[in-house]
PDB file of C-alpha atoms in Angstrom:
ATOM      1  CA  MET A   1     -86.593  17.009-166.705  1.00 95.00           C
ATOM      2  CA  TYR A   2     -86.804  19.547-164.058  1.00 97.00           C
ATOM      3  CA  PHE A   3     -83.856  20.080-161.754  1.00 97.00           C
ATOM      4  CA  ALA A   4     -82.942  22.171-158.780  1.00 97.00           C
ATOM      5  CA  PHE A   5     -79.731  23.061-156.773  1.00 96.00           C
ATOM      6  CA  ALA A   6     -79.347  22.733-153.075  1.00 94.00           C
ATOM      7  CA  ASP A   7     -76.547  23.702-150.768  1.00 88.00           C
ATOM      8  CA  LYS A   8     -73.719  24.058-153.299  1.00 85.00           C
ATOM      9  CA  LEU A   9     -74.562  26.766-155.858  1.00 89.00           C
ATOM     10  CA  PRO A  10     -72.297  27.810-158.717  1.00 87.00           C
ATOM     11  CA  ASN A  11     -70.402  31.039-158.289  1.00 82.00           C
ATOM     12  CA  ASP A  12     -69.747  31.812-161.910  1.00 89.00           C
ATOM     13  CA  PRO A  13     -72.250  34.568-163.076  1.00 93.00           C
ATOM     14  CA  ALA A  14     -72.342  33.031-166.612  1.00 96.00           C
ATOM     15  CA  ILE A  15     -73.378  29.702-165.300  1.00 95.00           C
ATOM     16  CA  LYS A  16     -76.083  31.324-163.162  1.00 95.00           C
ATOM     17  CA  GLU A  17     -77.512  33.251-166.204  1.00 95.00           C
ATOM     18  CA  ALA A  18     -77.565  30.165-168.221  1.00 96.00           C
ATOM     19  CA  LEU A  19     -79.506  28.401-165.541  1.00 96.00           C
ATOM     20  CA  MET A  20     -81.933  31.186-165.021  1.00 96.00           C
ATOM     21  CA  ASP A  21     -82.732  31.078-168.724  1.00 95.00           C
ATOM     22  CA  ASN A  22     -83.346  27.194-168.734  1.00 97.00           C
ATOM     23  CA  GLU A  23     -87.084  26.403-168.676  1.00 96.00           C
ATOM     24  CA  TYR A  24     -86.399  23.173-166.695  1.00 97.00           C
ATOM     25  CA  PHE A  25     -84.486  24.924-163.960  1.00 98.00           C
ATOM     26  CA  ALA A  26     -86.718  24.893-160.870  1.00 98.00           C
ATOM     27  CA  GLY A  27     -84.383  27.017-158.632  1.00 98.00           C
ATOM     28  CA  ALA A  28     -81.546  27.003-156.246  1.00 97.00           C
ATOM     29  CA  VAL A  29     -81.393  27.328-152.409  1.00 97.00           C
ATOM     30  CA  GLY A  30     -78.087  27.473-150.406  1.00 94.00           C
ATOM     31  CA  PRO A  31     -76.711  28.945-147.277  1.00 92.00           C
ATOM     32  CA  ALA A  32     -75.073  32.336-146.556  1.00 92.00           C
ATOM     33  CA  ASN A  33     -71.703  30.713-146.552  1.00 89.00           C
ATOM     34  CA  ALA A  34     -69.723  33.913-145.848  1.00 93.00           C
ATOM     35  CA  GLU A  35     -71.860  34.561-142.824  1.00 94.00           C
ATOM     36  CA  TYR A  36     -70.837  31.278-141.323  1.00 93.00           C
ATOM     37  CA  GLY A  37     -67.201  32.294-141.435  1.00 94.00           C
ATOM     38  CA  THR A  38     -67.871  35.879-140.132  1.00 96.00           C
ATOM     39  CA  LEU A  39     -69.890  34.543-137.115  1.00 95.00           C
ATOM     40  CA  ILE A  40     -67.209  32.081-136.271  1.00 96.00           C
ATOM     41  CA  ALA A  41     -64.483  34.731-136.457  1.00 97.00           C
ATOM     42  CA  GLN A  42     -66.498  37.223-134.424  1.00 97.00           C
ATOM     43  CA  TYR A  43     -67.100  34.552-131.727  1.00 96.00           C
ATOM     44  CA  ALA A  44     -63.301  33.789-131.631  1.00 97.00           C
ATOM     45  CA  LEU A  45     -62.403  37.433-131.185  1.00 98.00           C
ATOM     46  CA  ASP A  46     -65.062  37.931-128.431  1.00 97.00           C
ATOM     47  CA  GLN A  47     -63.409  35.093-126.502  1.00 97.00           C
ATOM     48  CA  GLY A  48     -60.021  36.799-126.879  1.00 98.00           C
ATOM     49  CA  TYR A  49     -58.608  34.142-129.282  1.00 98.00           C
ATOM     50  CA  THR A  50     -55.794  35.457-131.474  1.00 98.00           C
ATOM     51  CA  SER A  51     -54.381  32.533-133.398  1.00 98.00           C
ATOM     52  CA  CYS A  52     -55.778  29.562-135.115  1.00 98.00           C
ATOM     53  CA  ILE A  53     -55.460  26.776-137.742  1.00 98.00           C
ATOM     54  CA  ILE A  54     -58.248  26.253-140.384  1.00 97.00           C
ATOM     55  CA  SER A  55     -59.055  22.719-141.354  1.00 96.00           C
ATOM     56  CA  THR A  56     -61.093  22.438-144.448  1.00 94.00           C
ATOM     57  CA  GLY A  57     -61.825  20.337-147.687  1.00 90.00           C
ATOM     58  CA  THR A  58     -60.312  20.741-151.144  1.00 89.00           C
ATOM     59  CA  GLN A  59     -59.298  24.143-152.447  1.00 88.00           C
ATOM     60  CA  GLY A  60     -61.936  25.950-154.313  1.00 85.00           C
ATOM     61  CA  ASP A  61     -64.907  24.287-152.616  1.00 84.00           C
ATOM     62  CA  PRO A  62     -67.958  26.424-153.257  1.00 81.00           C
ATOM     63  CA  THR A  63     -69.124  26.012-149.632  1.00 83.00           C
ATOM     64  CA  ASP A  64     -65.876  26.289-147.778  1.00 89.00           C
ATOM     65  CA  THR A  65     -64.095  28.894-149.809  1.00 92.00           C
ATOM     66  CA  PRO A  66     -66.592  31.710-148.920  1.00 92.00           C
ATOM     67  CA  ARG A  67     -66.475  30.699-145.318  1.00 93.00           C
ATOM     68  CA  ILE A  68     -62.661  30.823-145.161  1.00 96.00           C
ATOM     69  CA  GLU A  69     -62.465  34.259-147.020  1.00 96.00           C
ATOM     70  CA  ALA A  70     -65.036  35.789-144.665  1.00 96.00           C
ATOM     71  CA  PHE A  71     -63.554  34.342-141.617  1.00 97.00           C
ATOM     72  CA  LYS A  72     -60.027  35.502-142.659  1.00 98.00           C
ATOM     73  CA  GLU A  73     -61.208  39.003-143.331  1.00 98.00           C
ATOM     74  CA  THR A  74     -63.010  39.422-139.949  1.00 98.00           C
ATOM     75  CA  PHE A  75     -60.438  37.576-137.820  1.00 98.00           C
ATOM     76  CA  GLU A  76     -57.430  39.316-139.250  1.00 98.00           C
ATOM     77  CA  ALA A  77     -59.151  42.716-139.115  1.00 98.00           C
ATOM     78  CA  GLY A  78     -59.648  41.963-135.361  1.00 98.00           C
ATOM     79  CA  GLY A  79     -55.966  41.319-134.775  1.00 98.00           C
ATOM     80  CA  GLY A  80     -56.102  37.506-135.202  1.00 98.00           C
ATOM     81  CA  THR A  81     -53.508  35.376-137.051  1.00 98.00           C
ATOM     82  CA  ILE A  82     -54.114  32.291-139.114  1.00 98.00           C
ATOM     83  CA  GLU A  83     -51.105  30.063-138.732  1.00 98.00           C
ATOM     84  CA  GLN A  84     -52.037  27.492-141.316  1.00 97.00           C
ATOM     85  CA  ILE A  85     -54.910  26.465-143.569  1.00 96.00           C
ATOM     86  CA  VAL A  86     -55.057  22.565-143.905  1.00 95.00           C
ATOM     87  CA  TYR A  87     -56.670  21.151-146.986  1.00 95.00           C
ATOM     88  CA  SER A  88     -57.924  17.645-146.800  1.00 91.00           C
ATOM     89  CA  ASP A  89     -58.858  15.795-150.039  1.00 83.00           C
ATOM     90  CA  THR A  90     -60.331  12.775-148.328  1.00 84.00           C
ATOM     91  CA  ALA A  91     -62.005  12.042-145.016  1.00 78.00           C
ATOM     92  CA  ASP A  92     -59.106   9.647-144.026  1.00 85.00           C
ATOM     93  CA  ASN A  93     -56.666  12.616-144.014  1.00 89.00           C
ATOM     94  CA  MET A  94     -58.535  15.015-141.856  1.00 91.00           C
ATOM     95  CA  GLN A  95     -57.227  13.897-138.477  1.00 93.00           C
ATOM     96  CA  ILE A  96     -53.707  13.147-139.891  1.00 94.00           C
ATOM     97  CA  TYR A  97     -53.338  16.565-141.383  1.00 94.00           C
ATOM     98  CA  ALA A  98     -54.667  18.296-138.398  1.00 95.00           C
ATOM     99  CA  GLU A  99     -52.240  16.549-136.121  1.00 95.00           C
ATOM    100  CA  ASN A 100     -49.356  17.570-138.416  1.00 96.00           C
ATOM    101  CA  ALA A 101     -50.468  21.210-138.247  1.00 96.00           C
ATOM    102  CA  LEU A 102     -50.797  21.080-134.455  1.00 97.00           C
ATOM    103  CA  VAL A 103     -47.289  19.662-134.201  1.00 96.00           C
ATOM    104  CA  ALA A 104     -46.053  22.638-136.115  1.00 96.00           C
ATOM    105  CA  CYS A 105     -48.273  25.158-134.214  1.00 96.00           C
ATOM    106  CA  PRO A 106     -49.146  23.732-130.864  1.00 95.00           C
ATOM    107  CA  ASP A 107     -49.719  27.009-129.156  1.00 96.00           C
ATOM    108  CA  VAL A 108     -52.881  28.195-131.314  1.00 98.00           C
ATOM    109  CA  ASP A 109     -55.942  29.113-129.498  1.00 98.00           C
ATOM    110  CA  PHE A 110     -58.330  27.152-131.734  1.00 98.00           C
ATOM    111  CA  VAL A 111     -58.881  25.171-134.865  1.00 98.00           C
ATOM    112  CA  TYR A 112     -61.672  26.372-137.210  1.00 97.00           C
ATOM    113  CA  GLY A 113     -63.273  23.432-138.967  1.00 95.00           C
ATOM    114  CA  THR A 114     -65.297  24.640-141.897  1.00 93.00           C
ATOM    115  CA  GLY A 115     -67.486  21.552-141.635  1.00 91.00           C
ATOM    116  CA  SER A 116     -68.254  19.294-138.731  1.00 91.00           C
ATOM    117  CA  ASP A 117     -66.110  16.304-140.168  1.00 92.00           C
ATOM    118  CA  TYR A 118     -63.047  18.638-140.001  1.00 94.00           C
ATOM    119  CA  ALA A 119     -63.892  19.603-136.427  1.00 94.00           C
ATOM    120  CA  LEU A 120     -64.298  16.081-135.190  1.00 94.00           C
ATOM    121  CA  GLY A 121     -60.965  15.211-136.779  1.00 95.00           C
ATOM    122  CA  ALA A 122     -59.329  18.211-135.158  1.00 96.00           C
ATOM    123  CA  CYS A 123     -60.892  17.280-131.676  1.00 96.00           C
ATOM    124  CA  ALA A 124     -59.290  13.852-131.993  1.00 95.00           C
ATOM    125  CA  ALA A 125     -55.957  15.328-132.945  1.00 96.00           C
ATOM    126  CA  ILE A 126     -56.017  17.695-130.045  1.00 97.00           C
ATOM    127  CA  GLU A 127     -56.854  14.982-127.568  1.00 96.00           C
ATOM    128  CA  ASN A 128     -54.163  12.646-128.897  1.00 95.00           C
ATOM    129  CA  GLN A 129     -51.632  15.300-128.342  1.00 95.00           C
ATOM    130  CA  GLY A 130     -52.988  16.476-125.005  1.00 95.00           C
ATOM    131  CA  LEU A 131     -53.212  19.955-126.098  1.00 96.00           C
ATOM    132  CA  ASP A 132     -55.382  22.905-124.666  1.00 96.00           C
ATOM    133  CA  VAL A 133     -56.803  23.988-128.059  1.00 97.00           C
ATOM    134  CA  LYS A 134     -60.527  24.658-128.805  1.00 98.00           C
ATOM    135  CA  VAL A 135     -62.440  23.829-131.880  1.00 97.00           C
ATOM    136  CA  LEU A 136     -64.960  25.979-133.546  1.00 97.00           C
ATOM    137  CA  THR A 137     -67.097  24.646-136.421  1.00 95.00           C
ATOM    138  CA  SER A 138     -70.046  24.898-138.844  1.00 89.00           C
ATOM    139  CA  GLY A 139     -72.154  21.761-139.264  1.00 83.00           C
ATOM    140  CA  LEU A 140     -75.027  20.644-137.018  1.00 86.00           C
ATOM    141  CA  ASP A 141     -74.765  16.860-137.140  1.00 83.00           C
ATOM    142  CA  SER A 142     -75.301  14.584-134.237  1.00 83.00           C
ATOM    143  CA  GLY A 143     -71.489  13.663-133.861  1.00 87.00           C
ATOM    144  CA  ALA A 144     -70.537  17.322-133.472  1.00 89.00           C
ATOM    145  CA  LEU A 145     -73.434  18.133-131.149  1.00 88.00           C
ATOM    146  CA  GLU A 146     -72.667  15.179-128.928  1.00 89.00           C
ATOM    147  CA  ARG A 147     -69.131  16.383-128.758  1.00 90.00           C
ATOM    148  CA  LEU A 148     -70.427  19.899-127.830  1.00 89.00           C
ATOM    149  CA  ALA A 149     -72.781  18.502-125.180  1.00 86.00           C
ATOM    150  CA  GLY A 150     -70.094  16.220-123.657  1.00 87.00           C
ATOM    151  CA  GLY A 151     -67.395  18.695-123.172  1.00 86.00           C
ATOM    152  CA  GLY A 152     -63.899  18.769-124.585  1.00 92.00           C
ATOM    153  CA  PRO A 153     -62.131  20.832-127.309  1.00 97.00           C
ATOM    154  CA  LEU A 154     -65.428  21.503-129.329  1.00 96.00           C
ATOM    155  CA  GLU A 155     -66.775  24.780-128.032  1.00 94.00           C
ATOM    156  CA  PHE A 156     -69.005  26.365-130.773  1.00 94.00           C
ATOM    157  CA  VAL A 157     -71.320  24.989-133.571  1.00 93.00           C
ATOM    158  CA  ASN A 158     -73.380  26.908-136.023  1.00 92.00           C
ATOM    159  CA  GLY A 159     -75.245  25.775-139.171  1.00 90.00           C
ATOM    160  CA  ASP A 160     -78.562  25.514-140.823  1.00 91.00           C
ATOM    161  CA  TYR A 161     -78.975  21.789-140.553  1.00 90.00           C
ATOM    162  CA  TRP A 162     -78.889  21.276-144.354  1.00 87.00           C
ATOM    163  CA  VAL A 163     -82.422  22.748-144.831  1.00 95.00           C
ATOM    164  CA  SER A 164     -81.392  23.559-148.501  1.00 95.00           C
ATOM    165  CA  GLY A 165     -82.174  19.979-149.555  1.00 95.00           C
ATOM    166  CA  ILE A 166     -85.767  20.195-148.267  1.00 96.00           C
ATOM    167  CA  PHE A 167     -86.235  23.728-149.892  1.00 98.00           C
ATOM    168  CA  GLY A 168     -84.685  22.276-153.156  1.00 97.00           C
ATOM    169  CA  ALA A 169     -87.157  19.223-153.029  1.00 97.00           C
ATOM    170  CA  VAL A 170     -90.089  21.742-152.474  1.00 98.00           C
ATOM    171  CA  LEU A 171     -89.110  23.593-155.655  1.00 98.00           C
ATOM    172  CA  LEU A 172     -88.971  20.373-157.612  1.00 97.00           C
ATOM    173  CA  GLN A 173     -92.290  19.307-156.108  1.00 96.00           C
ATOM    174  CA  ASN A 174     -94.000  22.365-157.217  1.00 98.00           C
ATOM    175  CA  ALA A 175     -92.419  22.315-160.730  1.00 98.00           C
ATOM    176  CA  LEU A 176     -93.442  18.712-161.293  1.00 97.00           C
ATOM    177  CA  ASP A 177     -96.967  19.565-160.196  1.00 96.00           C
ATOM    178  CA  GLY A 178     -97.156  22.402-162.766  1.00 97.00           C
ATOM    179  CA  ASN A 179     -96.272  25.342-160.424  1.00 97.00           C
ATOM    180  CA  ARG A 180     -92.691  26.264-161.377  1.00 97.00           C
ATOM    181  CA  ILE A 181     -92.098  28.996-158.633  1.00 98.00           C
ATOM    182  CA  THR A 182     -90.938  32.191-160.363  1.00 97.00           C
ATOM    183  CA  ASP A 183     -91.039  35.919-159.543  1.00 96.00           C
ATOM    184  CA  ALA A 184     -93.087  38.486-161.407  1.00 96.00           C
ATOM    185  CA  ASP A 185     -90.435  38.573-164.178  1.00 95.00           C
ATOM    186  CA  GLY A 186     -90.558  34.813-164.673  1.00 95.00           C
ATOM    187  CA  ASN A 187     -87.188  34.174-162.842  1.00 96.00           C
ATOM    188  CA  PRO A 188     -86.895  31.094-160.811  1.00 97.00           C
ATOM    189  CA  VAL A 189     -85.838  31.122-157.235  1.00 97.00           C
ATOM    190  CA  TRP A 190     -82.177  31.842-156.416  1.00 97.00           C
ATOM    191  CA  ILE A 191     -81.442  32.098-152.665  1.00 96.00           C
ATOM    192  CA  ASP A 192     -78.024  31.856-151.338  1.00 93.00           C
ATOM    193  CA  ASN A 193     -78.453  33.586-147.914  1.00 93.00           C
ATOM    194  CA  ILE A 194     -79.958  31.061-145.536  1.00 94.00           C
ATOM    195  CA  MET A 195     -78.721  32.256-142.196  1.00 92.00           C
ATOM    196  CA  PRO A 196     -76.843  29.905-139.834  1.00 91.00           C
ATOM    197  CA  PHE A 197     -77.741  29.624-136.081  1.00 91.00           C
ATOM    198  CA  GLU A 198     -75.770  28.548-133.136  1.00 90.00           C
ATOM    199  CA  VAL A 199     -76.757  25.613-131.032  1.00 89.00           C
ATOM    200  CA  SER A 200     -75.439  25.910-127.624  1.00 85.00           C
ATOM    201  CA  ALA A 201     -74.865  22.954-125.110  1.00 83.00           C
ATOM    202  CA  ASP A 202     -77.916  23.751-123.130  1.00 85.00           C
ATOM    203  CA  GLN A 203     -80.109  23.739-126.300  1.00 88.00           C
ATOM    204  CA  TYR A 204     -78.847  20.278-127.228  1.00 86.00           C
ATOM    205  CA  ASP A 205     -81.814  18.254-126.023  1.00 89.00           C
ATOM    206  CA  ASP A 206     -84.386  20.404-127.736  1.00 92.00           C
ATOM    207  CA  PHE A 207     -82.396  20.383-130.967  1.00 91.00           C
ATOM    208  CA  GLN A 208     -81.931  16.626-130.785  1.00 90.00           C
ATOM    209  CA  SER A 209     -85.656  15.939-130.267  1.00 93.00           C
ATOM    210  CA  VAL A 210     -86.940  18.184-133.105  1.00 94.00           C
ATOM    211  CA  PHE A 211     -84.062  18.145-135.716  1.00 92.00           C
ATOM    212  CA  ILE A 212     -82.358  14.863-135.311  1.00 89.00           C
ATOM    213  CA  ASP A 213     -85.031  12.442-133.719  1.00 91.00           C
ATOM    214  CA  GLY A 214     -87.886  14.272-135.384  1.00 91.00           C
ATOM    215  CA  ASP A 215     -88.871  16.006-138.625  1.00 93.00           C
ATOM    216  CA  PHE A 216     -88.123  19.705-138.252  1.00 94.00           C
ATOM    217  CA  TYR A 217     -90.686  20.286-141.062  1.00 96.00           C
ATOM    218  CA  THR A 218     -93.643  17.992-140.617  1.00 94.00           C
ATOM    219  CA  ASP A 219     -95.314  16.102-143.483  1.00 94.00           C
ATOM    220  CA  ASP A 220     -98.290  18.451-143.303  1.00 96.00           C
ATOM    221  CA  GLU A 221     -96.051  21.530-143.540  1.00 97.00           C
ATOM    222  CA  ILE A 222     -94.330  20.175-146.597  1.00 96.00           C
ATOM    223  CA  ARG A 223     -97.629  19.399-148.285  1.00 96.00           C
ATOM    224  CA  ALA A 224     -98.828  22.924-147.479  1.00 97.00           C
ATOM    225  CA  MET A 225     -95.824  24.136-149.519  1.00 98.00           C
ATOM    226  CA  ASN A 226     -97.133  22.707-152.717  1.00 97.00           C
ATOM    227  CA  GLY A 227     -98.755  25.225-154.925  1.00 97.00           C
ATOM    228  CA  ILE A 228     -97.308  28.292-153.122  1.00 98.00           C
ATOM    229  CA  SER A 229     -96.189  31.618-154.798  1.00 98.00           C
ATOM    230  CA  TYR A 230     -92.754  32.940-155.104  1.00 98.00           C
ATOM    231  CA  ASP A 231     -93.177  35.310-152.217  1.00 97.00           C
ATOM    232  CA  ASP A 232     -94.676  32.571-150.024  1.00 97.00           C
ATOM    233  CA  PHE A 233     -91.590  30.487-150.672  1.00 98.00           C
ATOM    234  CA  VAL A 234     -89.076  33.323-149.997  1.00 97.00           C
ATOM    235  CA  ASN A 235     -90.877  34.078-146.752  1.00 97.00           C
ATOM    236  CA  ILE A 236     -90.642  30.477-145.650  1.00 97.00           C
ATOM    237  CA  VAL A 237     -87.050  30.408-146.249  1.00 97.00           C
ATOM    238  CA  ASN A 238     -86.316  33.810-144.627  1.00 95.00           C
ATOM    239  CA  SER A 239     -88.208  32.854-141.531  1.00 96.00           C
ATOM    240  CA  TYR A 240     -86.257  29.573-140.980  1.00 96.00           C
ATOM    241  CA  SER A 241     -84.372  29.546-137.734  1.00 94.00           C
ATOM    242  CA  LEU A 242     -83.798  27.363-134.683  1.00 94.00           C
ATOM    243  CA  ASP A 243     -86.239  29.403-132.625  1.00 94.00           C
ATOM    244  CA  GLU A 244     -88.878  29.394-135.360  1.00 96.00           C
ATOM    245  CA  ARG A 245     -88.683  25.578-135.853  1.00 95.00           C
ATOM    246  CA  LEU A 246     -88.686  24.881-132.015  1.00 94.00           C
ATOM    247  CA  ALA A 247     -91.697  27.144-131.527  1.00 95.00           C
ATOM    248  CA  ALA A 248     -93.518  25.400-134.464  1.00 94.00           C
ATOM    249  CA  HIS A 249     -93.171  22.038-132.509  1.00 92.00           C
ATOM    250  CA  GLN A 250     -94.391  23.190-129.196  1.00 87.00           C
TER     251      GLN A 250
END
């Protein structure tokens, strides 16, 4: 049975090696998670923000950990201070834990939610306490974008809109049709650098119509990805961006 990974890719080199040698492994596609954290940190520094709380999931998460590490490196190198890292093991705890952290550190400039759920919990916590604290996050879901467009604590959102799931399905589709996509040496696809993009408040309507209300890859575009080569697939992944998808729907 063919299988593929999307979004969360293993970090252990030994696991990757074993996967690459497995004849039923169709490939893996994931985001450039470290870049998410770097972009958030640089945005914060550009605004003059110097202190923050990080709200995230469980320790060691393969998506959130690279974001936190890259954010920490860039933010602290620019003179910023991380007052607390708040780990939430369940969705029910996100807002509660954020509120506890804000009670201890009410003067921070912002909360970095490594995913949109953590950001929305932080927004609710900030509003409950009447604080002047911003929220920056990665995760382009409708709840976060509605918050962004409506004003309030949420100020910055970036992400790739979970496109890895579509690309993973394309890899499986090809493998099942007898076209297991591999490079010249027979290695399956392993991409872990899909770049995030920012959606600003004034882009919300366009993003809503193409990504949330519509299909940002049409049925015909998906069908055209069947039978493609390794280089074709990599080019499609590398060209993916907000501007590229909006232009394709004009």
